[in-house]
PDB file of C-alpha atoms in Angstrom:
ATOM      1  CA  GLY A  12     121.242 122.765  75.847  1.00  0.00           C
ATOM      2  CA  GLU A  13     120.795 120.192  73.546  1.00  0.00           C
ATOM      3  CA  ASP A  14     120.009 121.110  69.669  1.00  0.00           C
ATOM      4  CA  VAL A  15     120.725 119.714  66.350  1.00  0.00           C
ATOM      5  CA  GLU A  16     119.971 121.836  63.390  1.00  0.00           C
ATOM      6  CA  GLN A  17     120.024 120.714  59.710  1.00  0.00           C
ATOM      7  CA  SER A  18     118.585 122.563  56.513  1.00  0.00           C
ATOM      8  CA  LEU A  19     115.388 121.049  55.176  1.00  0.00           C
ATOM      9  CA  PHE A  20     115.695 120.610  51.923  1.00  0.00           C
ATOM     10  CA  LEU A  21     118.357 120.017  49.157  1.00  0.00           C
ATOM     11  CA  SER A  22     118.234 119.601  45.384  1.00  0.00           C
ATOM     12  CA  VAL A  23     120.917 117.854  43.516  1.00  0.00           C
ATOM     13  CA  ARG A  24     121.321 116.393  40.087  1.00  0.00           C
ATOM     14  CA  GLU A  25     121.817 112.561  39.504  1.00  0.00           C
ATOM     15  CA  GLY A  26     125.602 111.953  39.102  1.00  0.00           C
ATOM     16  CA  ASP A  27     126.672 115.197  41.110  1.00  0.00           C
ATOM     17  CA  SER A  28     127.569 115.240  44.784  1.00  0.00           C
ATOM     18  CA  SER A  29     125.170 116.044  47.685  1.00  0.00           C
ATOM     19  CA  VAL A  30     126.284 117.548  50.549  1.00  0.00           C
ATOM     20  CA  ILE A  31     124.449 117.689  53.674  1.00  0.00           C
ATOM     21  CA  ASN A  32     125.199 119.962  56.906  1.00  0.00           C
ATOM     22  CA  CYS A  33     124.331 119.861  60.749  1.00  0.00           C
ATOM     23  CA  THR A  34     125.062 122.178  63.437  1.00  0.00           C
ATOM     24  CA  TYR A  35     124.782 120.672  67.064  1.00  0.00           C
ATOM     25  CA  THR A  36     125.198 122.673  70.393  1.00  0.00           C
ATOM     26  CA  ASP A  37     126.663 120.043  72.874  1.00  0.00           C
ATOM     27  CA  SER A  38     130.134 119.838  73.341  1.00  0.00           C
ATOM     28  CA  SER A  39     130.378 116.713  75.317  1.00  0.00           C
ATOM     29  CA  SER A  40     129.398 114.793  72.098  1.00  0.00           C
ATOM     30  CA  THR A  41     130.509 111.306  71.595  1.00  0.00           C
ATOM     31  CA  TYR A  42     129.023 110.003  68.655  1.00  0.00           C
ATOM     32  CA  LEU A  43     127.531 111.865  65.631  1.00  0.00           C
ATOM     33  CA  TYR A  44     125.356 109.632  63.495  1.00  0.00           C
ATOM     34  CA  TRP A  45     123.562 109.989  59.685  1.00  0.00           C
ATOM     35  CA  TYR A  46     120.201 108.171  59.539  1.00  0.00           C
ATOM     36  CA  LYS A  47     118.328 107.497  56.289  1.00  0.00           C
ATOM     37  CA  GLN A  48     114.762 107.626  56.061  1.00  0.00           C
ATOM     38  CA  GLU A  49     112.970 106.226  52.707  1.00  0.00           C
ATOM     39  CA  PRO A  50     109.392 107.175  52.141  1.00  0.00           C
ATOM     40  CA  GLY A  51     107.122 104.994  54.293  1.00  0.00           C
ATOM     41  CA  ALA A  52     109.768 103.477  56.016  1.00  0.00           C
ATOM     42  CA  GLY A  53     112.006 103.453  59.465  1.00  0.00           C
ATOM     43  CA  LEU A  54     115.437 105.117  60.171  1.00  0.00           C
ATOM     44  CA  GLN A  55     118.139 103.135  58.659  1.00  0.00           C
ATOM     45  CA  LEU A  56     121.762 104.299  60.189  1.00  0.00           C
ATOM     46  CA  LEU A  57     124.027 105.156  57.013  1.00  0.00           C
ATOM     47  CA  THR A  58     127.533 105.909  58.988  1.00  0.00           C
ATOM     48  CA  TYR A  59     128.675 107.141  62.182  1.00  0.00           C
ATOM     49  CA  ILE A  60     131.720 109.135  63.717  1.00  0.00           C
ATOM     50  CA  PHE A  61     133.300 108.967  67.128  1.00  0.00           C
ATOM     51  CA  SER A  62     133.832 112.417  68.481  1.00  0.00           C
ATOM     52  CA  ASN A  63     137.545 112.221  68.435  1.00  0.00           C
ATOM     53  CA  MET A  64     137.732 112.004  64.414  1.00  0.00           C
ATOM     54  CA  ASP A  65     137.719 114.466  61.876  1.00  0.00           C
ATOM     55  CA  MET A  66     136.873 112.444  58.799  1.00  0.00           C
ATOM     56  CA  LYS A  67     135.298 108.802  57.712  1.00  0.00           C
ATOM     57  CA  GLN A  68     134.770 107.292  54.322  1.00  0.00           C
ATOM     58  CA  ASP A  69     132.521 104.705  53.699  1.00  0.00           C
ATOM     59  CA  GLN A  70     132.321 103.937  49.766  1.00  0.00           C
ATOM     60  CA  ARG A  71     130.160 106.864  48.392  1.00  0.00           C
ATOM     61  CA  LEU A  72     129.792 108.368  51.843  1.00  0.00           C
ATOM     62  CA  THR A  73     132.192 110.746  53.245  1.00  0.00           C
ATOM     63  CA  VAL A  74     131.504 112.333  56.911  1.00  0.00           C
ATOM     64  CA  LEU A  75     133.634 115.181  58.235  1.00  0.00           C
ATOM     65  CA  LEU A  76     133.507 116.674  61.709  1.00  0.00           C
ATOM     66  CA  ASN A  77     134.626 119.907  62.509  1.00  0.00           C
ATOM     67  CA  LYS A  78     134.521 119.808  66.462  1.00  0.00           C
ATOM     68  CA  LYS A  79     135.524 123.530  66.879  1.00  0.00           C
ATOM     69  CA  ASP A  80     132.668 124.729  64.781  1.00  0.00           C
ATOM     70  CA  LYS A  81     130.508 122.080  66.239  1.00  0.00           C
ATOM     71  CA  HIS A  82     129.485 120.919  62.345  1.00  0.00           C
ATOM     72  CA  LEU A  83     129.158 117.735  60.789  1.00  0.00           C
ATOM     73  CA  SER A  84     128.397 117.051  57.196  1.00  0.00           C
ATOM     74  CA  LEU A  85     127.674 114.088  54.930  1.00  0.00           C
ATOM     75  CA  ARG A  86     128.764 113.954  51.492  1.00  0.00           C
ATOM     76  CA  ILE A  87     127.234 111.392  48.970  1.00  0.00           C
ATOM     77  CA  ALA A  88     129.439 111.036  45.647  1.00  0.00           C
ATOM     78  CA  ASP A  89     127.845 110.215  42.204  1.00  0.00           C
ATOM     79  CA  THR A  90     124.130 110.979  43.885  1.00  0.00           C
ATOM     80  CA  GLN A  91     121.842 108.366  42.701  1.00  0.00           C
ATOM     81  CA  THR A  92     117.877 108.407  42.330  1.00  0.00           C
ATOM     82  CA  GLY A  93     117.902 106.279  44.707  1.00  0.00           C
ATOM     83  CA  ASP A  94     119.294 108.073  47.366  1.00  0.00           C
ATOM     84  CA  SER A  95     116.282 110.513  47.359  1.00  0.00           C
ATOM     85  CA  ALA A  96     114.938 110.201  51.094  1.00  0.00           C
ATOM     86  CA  ILE A  97     115.359 112.668  54.450  1.00  0.00           C
ATOM     87  CA  TYR A  98     118.749 112.346  56.169  1.00  0.00           C
ATOM     88  CA  PHE A  99     118.442 112.815  59.582  1.00  0.00           C
ATOM     89  CA  CYS A 100     121.754 113.941  61.754  1.00  0.00           C
ATOM     90  CA  ALA A 101     121.697 113.027  65.353  1.00  0.00           C
ATOM     91  CA  GLU A 102     124.006 112.919  68.452  1.00  0.00           C
ATOM     92  CA  SER A 103     124.839 111.290  71.590  1.00  0.00           C
ATOM     93  CA  ILE A 104     124.865 113.158  74.620  1.00  0.00           C
ATOM     94  CA  ARG A 105     127.391 111.773  77.141  1.00  0.00           C
ATOM     95  CA  SER A 106     125.569 113.230  80.026  1.00  0.00           C
ATOM     96  CA  ASN A 107     122.419 111.778  78.876  1.00  0.00           C
ATOM     97  CA  THR A 108     122.922 107.755  78.998  1.00  0.00           C
ATOM     98  CA  GLY A 109     121.309 106.094  76.128  1.00  0.00           C
ATOM     99  CA  LYS A 110     119.466 109.142  74.252  1.00  0.00           C
ATOM    100  CA  LEU A 111     119.772 110.594  70.827  1.00  0.00           C
ATOM    101  CA  ILE A 112     119.350 113.952  70.187  1.00  0.00           C
ATOM    102  CA  PHE A 113     117.927 114.280  66.201  1.00  0.00           C
ATOM    103  CA  GLY A 114     117.842 116.891  63.501  1.00  0.00           C
ATOM    104  CA  GLN A 115     114.900 117.787  62.085  1.00  0.00           C
ATOM    105  CA  GLY A 116     116.022 115.842  58.727  1.00  0.00           C
ATOM    106  CA  THR A 117     116.940 117.353  55.340  1.00  0.00           C
ATOM    107  CA  THR A 118     114.994 116.004  52.250  1.00  0.00           C
ATOM    108  CA  LEU A 119     116.956 115.262  49.595  1.00  0.00           C
ATOM    109  CA  GLN A 120     115.652 115.254  46.124  1.00  0.00           C
ATOM    110  CA  VAL A 121     117.606 113.840  43.040  1.00  0.00           C
ATOM    111  CA  LYS A 122     116.217 114.664  39.627  1.00  0.00           C
ATOM    112  CA  PRO A 123     117.218 112.647  36.881  1.00  0.00           C
TER     113      PRO A 123
ATOM    114  CA  ASP B   9     118.540  88.870  63.708  1.00  0.00           C
ATOM    115  CA  ALA B  10     115.124  90.062  62.181  1.00  0.00           C
ATOM    116  CA  GLY B  11     115.747  93.708  63.384  1.00  0.00           C
ATOM    117  CA  VAL B  12     113.120  95.388  65.715  1.00  0.00           C
ATOM    118  CA  ILE B  13     109.766  94.265  64.807  1.00  0.00           C
ATOM    119  CA  GLN B  14     106.424  96.333  65.414  1.00  0.00           C
ATOM    120  CA  SER B  15     102.945  95.772  65.233  1.00  0.00           C
ATOM    121  CA  PRO B  16     100.308  96.716  63.711  1.00  0.00           C
ATOM    122  CA  ARG B  17     102.201  98.498  60.459  1.00  0.00           C
ATOM    123  CA  HIS B  18      98.633 100.400  60.289  1.00  0.00           C
ATOM    124  CA  GLU B  19      96.050 101.326  62.543  1.00  0.00           C
ATOM    125  CA  VAL B  20      92.912 103.290  62.095  1.00  0.00           C
ATOM    126  CA  THR B  21      90.744 104.004  64.807  1.00  0.00           C
ATOM    127  CA  GLU B  22      87.970 106.433  65.870  1.00  0.00           C
ATOM    128  CA  MET B  23      88.625 109.120  68.300  1.00  0.00           C
ATOM    129  CA  GLY B  24      88.275 108.005  71.702  1.00  0.00           C
ATOM    130  CA  GLN B  25      89.099 104.461  71.276  1.00  0.00           C
ATOM    131  CA  GLU B  26      92.082 102.868  72.980  1.00  0.00           C
ATOM    132  CA  VAL B  27      95.011 102.226  70.802  1.00  0.00           C
ATOM    133  CA  THR B  28      98.014  99.680  71.941  1.00  0.00           C
ATOM    134  CA  LEU B  29     101.046  99.619  69.702  1.00  0.00           C
ATOM    135  CA  ARG B  30     103.736  96.716  70.002  1.00  0.00           C
ATOM    136  CA  CYS B  31     107.475  96.751  69.598  1.00  0.00           C
ATOM    137  CA  LYS B  32     109.767  93.553  70.211  1.00  0.00           C
ATOM    138  CA  PRO B  33     113.592  94.712  70.284  1.00  0.00           C
ATOM    139  CA  ILE B  34     116.557  93.145  68.822  1.00  0.00           C
ATOM    140  CA  SER B  35     117.257  89.911  71.184  1.00  0.00           C
ATOM    141  CA  GLY B  36     119.935  91.451  73.370  1.00  0.00           C
ATOM    142  CA  HIS B  37     119.186  94.723  73.329  1.00  0.00           C
ATOM    143  CA  ASP B  38     118.731  96.271  76.571  1.00  0.00           C
ATOM    144  CA  TYR B  39     117.628  99.725  75.716  1.00  0.00           C
ATOM    145  CA  LEU B  40     114.160 100.671  73.985  1.00  0.00           C
ATOM    146  CA  PHE B  41     112.834 104.132  72.829  1.00  0.00           C
ATOM    147  CA  TRP B  42     109.716 105.335  71.636  1.00  0.00           C
ATOM    148  CA  TYR B  43     109.161 107.967  69.135  1.00  0.00           C
ATOM    149  CA  ARG B  44     106.695 109.846  67.109  1.00  0.00           C
ATOM    150  CA  GLN B  45     107.222 111.296  63.829  1.00  0.00           C
ATOM    151  CA  THR B  46     104.826 114.124  62.428  1.00  0.00           C
ATOM    152  CA  MET B  47     104.966 116.660  59.736  1.00  0.00           C
ATOM    153  CA  MET B  48     104.767 119.420  62.023  1.00  0.00           C
ATOM    154  CA  ARG B  49     106.844 118.442  64.982  1.00  0.00           C
ATOM    155  CA  GLY B  50     109.483 116.129  63.343  1.00  0.00           C
ATOM    156  CA  LEU B  51     110.655 113.067  65.096  1.00  0.00           C
ATOM    157  CA  GLU B  52     110.121 113.305  69.146  1.00  0.00           C
ATOM    158  CA  LEU B  53     111.042 110.864  71.587  1.00  0.00           C
ATOM    159  CA  LEU B  54     108.542 109.877  73.865  1.00  0.00           C
ATOM    160  CA  ILE B  55     110.127 107.470  76.426  1.00  0.00           C
ATOM    161  CA  TYR B  56     112.736 105.389  76.749  1.00  0.00           C
ATOM    162  CA  PHE B  57     113.701 102.073  78.762  1.00  0.00           C
ATOM    163  CA  ASN B  58     116.922 100.325  80.209  1.00  0.00           C
ATOM    164  CA  ASN B  59     116.927  96.695  81.520  1.00  0.00           C
ATOM    165  CA  ASN B  60     112.891  97.167  80.973  1.00  0.00           C
ATOM    166  CA  VAL B  61     112.924 100.022  83.638  1.00  0.00           C
ATOM    167  CA  PRO B  62     111.482 103.631  82.252  1.00  0.00           C
ATOM    168  CA  ILE B  63     114.433 106.149  82.595  1.00  0.00           C
ATOM    169  CA  ASP B  64     112.840 109.130  80.901  1.00  0.00           C
ATOM    170  CA  ASP B  65     108.961 109.518  79.918  1.00  0.00           C
ATOM    171  CA  SER B  66     109.674 113.478  79.766  1.00  0.00           C
ATOM    172  CA  GLY B  67     108.730 113.554  76.080  1.00  0.00           C
ATOM    173  CA  MET B  68     105.471 111.459  76.909  1.00  0.00           C
ATOM    174  CA  PRO B  69     102.645 113.934  75.723  1.00  0.00           C
ATOM    175  CA  GLU B  70      99.695 113.645  78.287  1.00  0.00           C
ATOM    176  CA  ASP B  71      98.057 111.301  80.561  1.00  0.00           C
ATOM    177  CA  ARG B  72      96.614 109.453  77.503  1.00  0.00           C
ATOM    178  CA  PHE B  73      99.853 107.972  76.830  1.00  0.00           C
ATOM    179  CA  SER B  74     101.320 105.068  78.440  1.00  0.00           C
ATOM    180  CA  ALA B  75     104.324 102.465  78.031  1.00  0.00           C
ATOM    181  CA  LYS B  76     105.406  99.224  79.500  1.00  0.00           C
ATOM    182  CA  MET B  77     107.693  96.893  79.153  1.00  0.00           C
ATOM    183  CA  PRO B  78     107.053  93.491  80.919  1.00  0.00           C
ATOM    184  CA  ASN B  79     110.166  91.527  79.501  1.00  0.00           C
ATOM    185  CA  ALA B  80     113.253  92.003  77.389  1.00  0.00           C
ATOM    186  CA  SER B  81     111.865  91.318  74.664  1.00  0.00           C
ATOM    187  CA  PHE B  82     108.148  93.336  74.568  1.00  0.00           C
ATOM    188  CA  SER B  83     107.324  96.522  75.291  1.00  0.00           C
ATOM    189  CA  THR B  84     103.572  98.520  74.591  1.00  0.00           C
ATOM    190  CA  LEU B  85     102.436 102.034  74.147  1.00  0.00           C
ATOM    191  CA  LYS B  86      99.392 102.445  74.821  1.00  0.00           C
ATOM    192  CA  ILE B  87      96.900 105.654  73.852  1.00  0.00           C
ATOM    193  CA  GLN B  88      93.455 105.798  75.589  1.00  0.00           C
ATOM    194  CA  PRO B  89      91.303 107.639  74.674  1.00  0.00           C
ATOM    195  CA  SER B  90      92.855 108.518  71.405  1.00  0.00           C
ATOM    196  CA  GLU B  91      92.566 111.792  69.714  1.00  0.00           C
ATOM    197  CA  PRO B  92      92.545 112.907  66.085  1.00  0.00           C
ATOM    198  CA  ARG B  93      95.958 115.032  66.953  1.00  0.00           C
ATOM    199  CA  ASP B  94      97.683 111.678  67.684  1.00  0.00           C
ATOM    200  CA  SER B  95      97.737 110.627  64.351  1.00  0.00           C
ATOM    201  CA  ALA B  96     101.407 110.110  63.244  1.00  0.00           C
ATOM    202  CA  VAL B  97     104.140 107.409  62.812  1.00  0.00           C
ATOM    203  CA  TYR B  98     105.118 105.509  65.848  1.00  0.00           C
ATOM    204  CA  PHE B  99     108.730 103.812  65.869  1.00  0.00           C
ATOM    205  CA  CYS B 100     110.113 102.176  68.228  1.00  0.00           C
ATOM    206  CA  ALA B 101     114.083 101.429  68.238  1.00  0.00           C
ATOM    207  CA  SER B 102     116.536  99.390  70.497  1.00  0.00           C
ATOM    208  CA  ARG B 103     120.262  99.454  71.016  1.00  0.00           C
ATOM    209  CA  GLY B 104     122.848  97.484  73.141  1.00  0.00           C
ATOM    210  CA  SER B 105     125.039  98.506  75.734  1.00  0.00           C
ATOM    211  CA  GLY B 106     128.319  98.385  73.389  1.00  0.00           C
ATOM    212  CA  GLY B 107     130.140 100.488  71.885  1.00  0.00           C
ATOM    213  CA  GLY B 108     128.479 102.843  69.008  1.00  0.00           C
ATOM    214  CA  GLU B 109     125.303 103.541  70.907  1.00  0.00           C
ATOM    215  CA  THR B 110     123.507 103.099  67.678  1.00  0.00           C
ATOM    216  CA  GLN B 111     119.993 102.673  67.972  1.00  0.00           C
ATOM    217  CA  TYR B 112     118.007 100.270  65.466  1.00  0.00           C
ATOM    218  CA  PHE B 113     114.835 101.585  64.349  1.00  0.00           C
ATOM    219  CA  GLY B 114     111.570  99.406  63.386  1.00  0.00           C
ATOM    220  CA  PRO B 115     109.570 100.181  60.432  1.00  0.00           C
ATOM    221  CA  GLY B 116     107.022 101.787  62.216  1.00  0.00           C
ATOM    222  CA  THR B 117     103.105 102.248  62.892  1.00  0.00           C
ATOM    223  CA  ARG B 118     101.253 104.461  61.206  1.00  0.00           C
ATOM    224  CA  LEU B 119      98.072 105.534  63.284  1.00  0.00           C
ATOM    225  CA  LEU B 120      95.476 107.174  61.942  1.00  0.00           C
ATOM    226  CA  VAL B 121      92.628 108.487  64.258  1.00  0.00           C
ATOM    227  CA  LEU B 122      89.304 109.490  62.949  1.00  0.00           C
TER     228      LEU B 122
END
């Protein structure tokens, strides 16, 4: 079946690195995504990685993909208070046209 | 582009009333998705359309919920009659058919049914 799992909460200090983890079950995933949701707002696309890649870096964000273990992570370097939000992992399934499977979201709390 | 537009942004209604939520997708996008977000159940896909045709409505909770997409630039999600347990944030998202399959979300409609 299709399932995406994330830990629910992560707390870090400002300036530290944050690592948010995600596991998925469907090996036919084509793309994997990270979305950010700030309080009272919709989901904003942060970054995505194609399934034939194992790493993608974009400024303070680093995405690592381990296909063998079906594990995806998002590392945020030099975490700021403005990074406090809920982070959702999602996968697109080759067999499902258009649909994304979302995790339950990880709440990141950044302490000053 | 203005992004995905949803209206109203907030809706407060009484149990039993009809509620209509509206969405305008990003121009040129041919997929449209309706999601519901609650603390208890997280983010749930209710229904999605491709080229204005409903593809998968298996997430629609019950017959009180209906969705339409009369043209490529407009969709509605209707709840009739509404119940307090329908209180949630409802998101609309759209995507194109190009590479990346990325969905772009609207700001959501916060619905409170009293």
